[in-house]
Structures are given as structure tokens and as C-alpha cells.
């Protein structure tokens, strides 16, 4: 509360008097948030930043549109043609770089042909060295003897992840679309056809080929300071900068024109410079 008070003071101190210091308000208690969420007649958008529980509670308590995501269940799928050295770099970064981030890997899907190969064994050993606890889906639990996961729809936000084997890229896509949270998902493969299929069919805000899920970030995308990440589809999706909050107004300057059923009118649409 004290930090926010100082930040509020710094920001409002540079707002011109003609605009007014009350442009940016300061909420000091959780009780005030409940009252704010009732003001759907004057508040256009809520952007909650915090835990899964916070976001879910806010969505349930207001009629105001909410931009955000409750879950960050991000997947990395290692295809059978993957460069395993690359796969190791990406998976370690996606899980270990910042485990609590919403764009950290929570589920590792692996093509069944890679089960018990040297490349995968090396990757799993590196994860263990970093302190990552691995839980298995039914197949991984049986073959690798790792603890069995209770649910595929789980966000650890810590040094842990789920591992499961799948038959092919289509099985990986189906798994992600069923259990994911439409945040960020990645395929590691040298097969262009598999990559294109994955990129086209995974219905997430961000879908990557051969790159860490940790890149899903407003600043890294060049959007400036990130105000939120949306897993919805309207209107902003994925990492959102200030531009993503803008909407469109139409201003028309005429000289008495009327529609009159469009009689004798031909519309010639062209881009005009803004004035």
C-alpha cells in the first residue's frame, strides 16, 4: 500500500493541471475493489494482475468486461524430428527461467518415439539437476515411474511440470486444445509440415515454433509496458500494450449528404490522411 501510494504520487505529479490530478485514482484496500466492481455504468474495463484466484474472483463478481487470464497452462511439444540439443535449451528456459510466470512451461509433451532415448534422458536429467519435479500422465507414469499427475489442467507456478507422451503432432494439438488455457504453446521440430500444422491448429493467443514460451511478453513483443495478457478472443488477445486498449471512433464531415436508400450513389472507398 505504501509503495503504491508513492507511485501514485510520482505519476500524478507530472499530470498537467489542465487535465486534473484525479485522472488516476488510488485503491488502498480490498474492500474498495468490491465497490469498484459494481460500477459497470462508469468503468469500461478491468485488468486484474495477480493470482489465478484473484482473476477468477473478479470475473465472477463484476459485469464489467475483464481483460486477463486466470490460467497460464503453457505447453512445449517435442516432435520426433526435434533437434534435442535445441529442445533441451528451450525446455530448460521455458521452465526454469522464471517458474512463477504465466508464460512458463507447465506441461511437456513428447512424441512417443523419443521415449527412453538418450536425448530425452539427458533433458530429463538436466531438469532434475535444476530441481524440477516431474509428474507424469498415465503413459509417462507407467514407463518412467514418475509420480502420477492428478489433472492435466494444472498450473504449478513453481519448479515442477507435467510430462506425457503423445502419438504424433495431432495428438499434441488435441491435448493442448483440451487441457491448455489458450495462453502460449510451443512445438520443437525440424519438420516444417508438422510445425505449420501446429501453428495453425493450436487455438492459443501465442503459438511458437522452436522458441521458448517465455518470449510471450508485451515488452519482448515490442508493445511497450505490458498492461495485461488476454486469453480471450475479443478484442485484444495475447500480450497487450497501451495500443491494445484503444478502440475506434468514426468522425464524418459532410455538407448535407443523406442516404435516401443509396439511390444513384456509388461508394468509392479509399484511405484518406488523418487531419
Steps between C-alpha positions, in 0.01 A plus 500: 500500500785739585681420174185561297442827682846623402459381140164676480658821630782483244266437207239761590768763566576520127137526384427856379253703707284537190445123506453460873669297772197275542556337162673210677343367818655298778338197660635436848297202620334187367165627630516785249548253213164334571330840474684587178393175335136608536551817295434349157332824393823703527786247474570358154761233571665311786856365460580280802868415553562227753424142589259257336272542802496881473417503129227234539340687790493828311347337191227351719424824685453756225303582187790712374704341218817339636823485299730231629553133558434275797741224395837480327517131413769518231618197304820406321466211253819321387433341162683186386716701256610755763860605544540376858776747588263779400217331684707488819581873482140598434342274762745604771442867424122461480487329841795633700549861386205625710276211617234724654435692178178437311702420186713230665465142374266290712459193277764329286357282222740260327457287188475133602798403278729707724412301812818371669729647234834650599387852406189490717682331789759780491226765500320343795829471687568873446153590628563289810839670554322837496260371766195454280258237632337303219150354520380261233183444307380139474760396239796685654403375846506138381816515290718742700366420848450867589219614735163505328338839436148555634390724211645619169331837555741615768724804538792435735656849498802333659788264421274218386336389178290227342650261244301286258564307178276546194467310174566785257461874440122470465477328838705783648269760345192321632652476848590870508160616374331280760711565809679828429397851590545660155802697623830392337600169346810388309610225262863394462554333164705508180196384300345806333172323430458401865592852609248661263225262613572581865512876442171495310300265723603584858240753612713710734581868522865427422633195313875454448729284289845426643496779761440521874151580628666767715507729194125561536531841664392851408845651530667216307234538228581871471165613639650717773401451861266202526166582656369145481488170315165394360401142420163622373429559134332844507635748452861493621676163511838393633738755656334842502676836496329838517415483127305181566260691724405745226170480314377677187274804462360611164493873424321614186511851351223561245323778313139388523521147357213256570467127439161498326520126436838539331325604176749594232792471742823315430733463798868539413688394809859615539738582781520868588761677710396574857453870572 
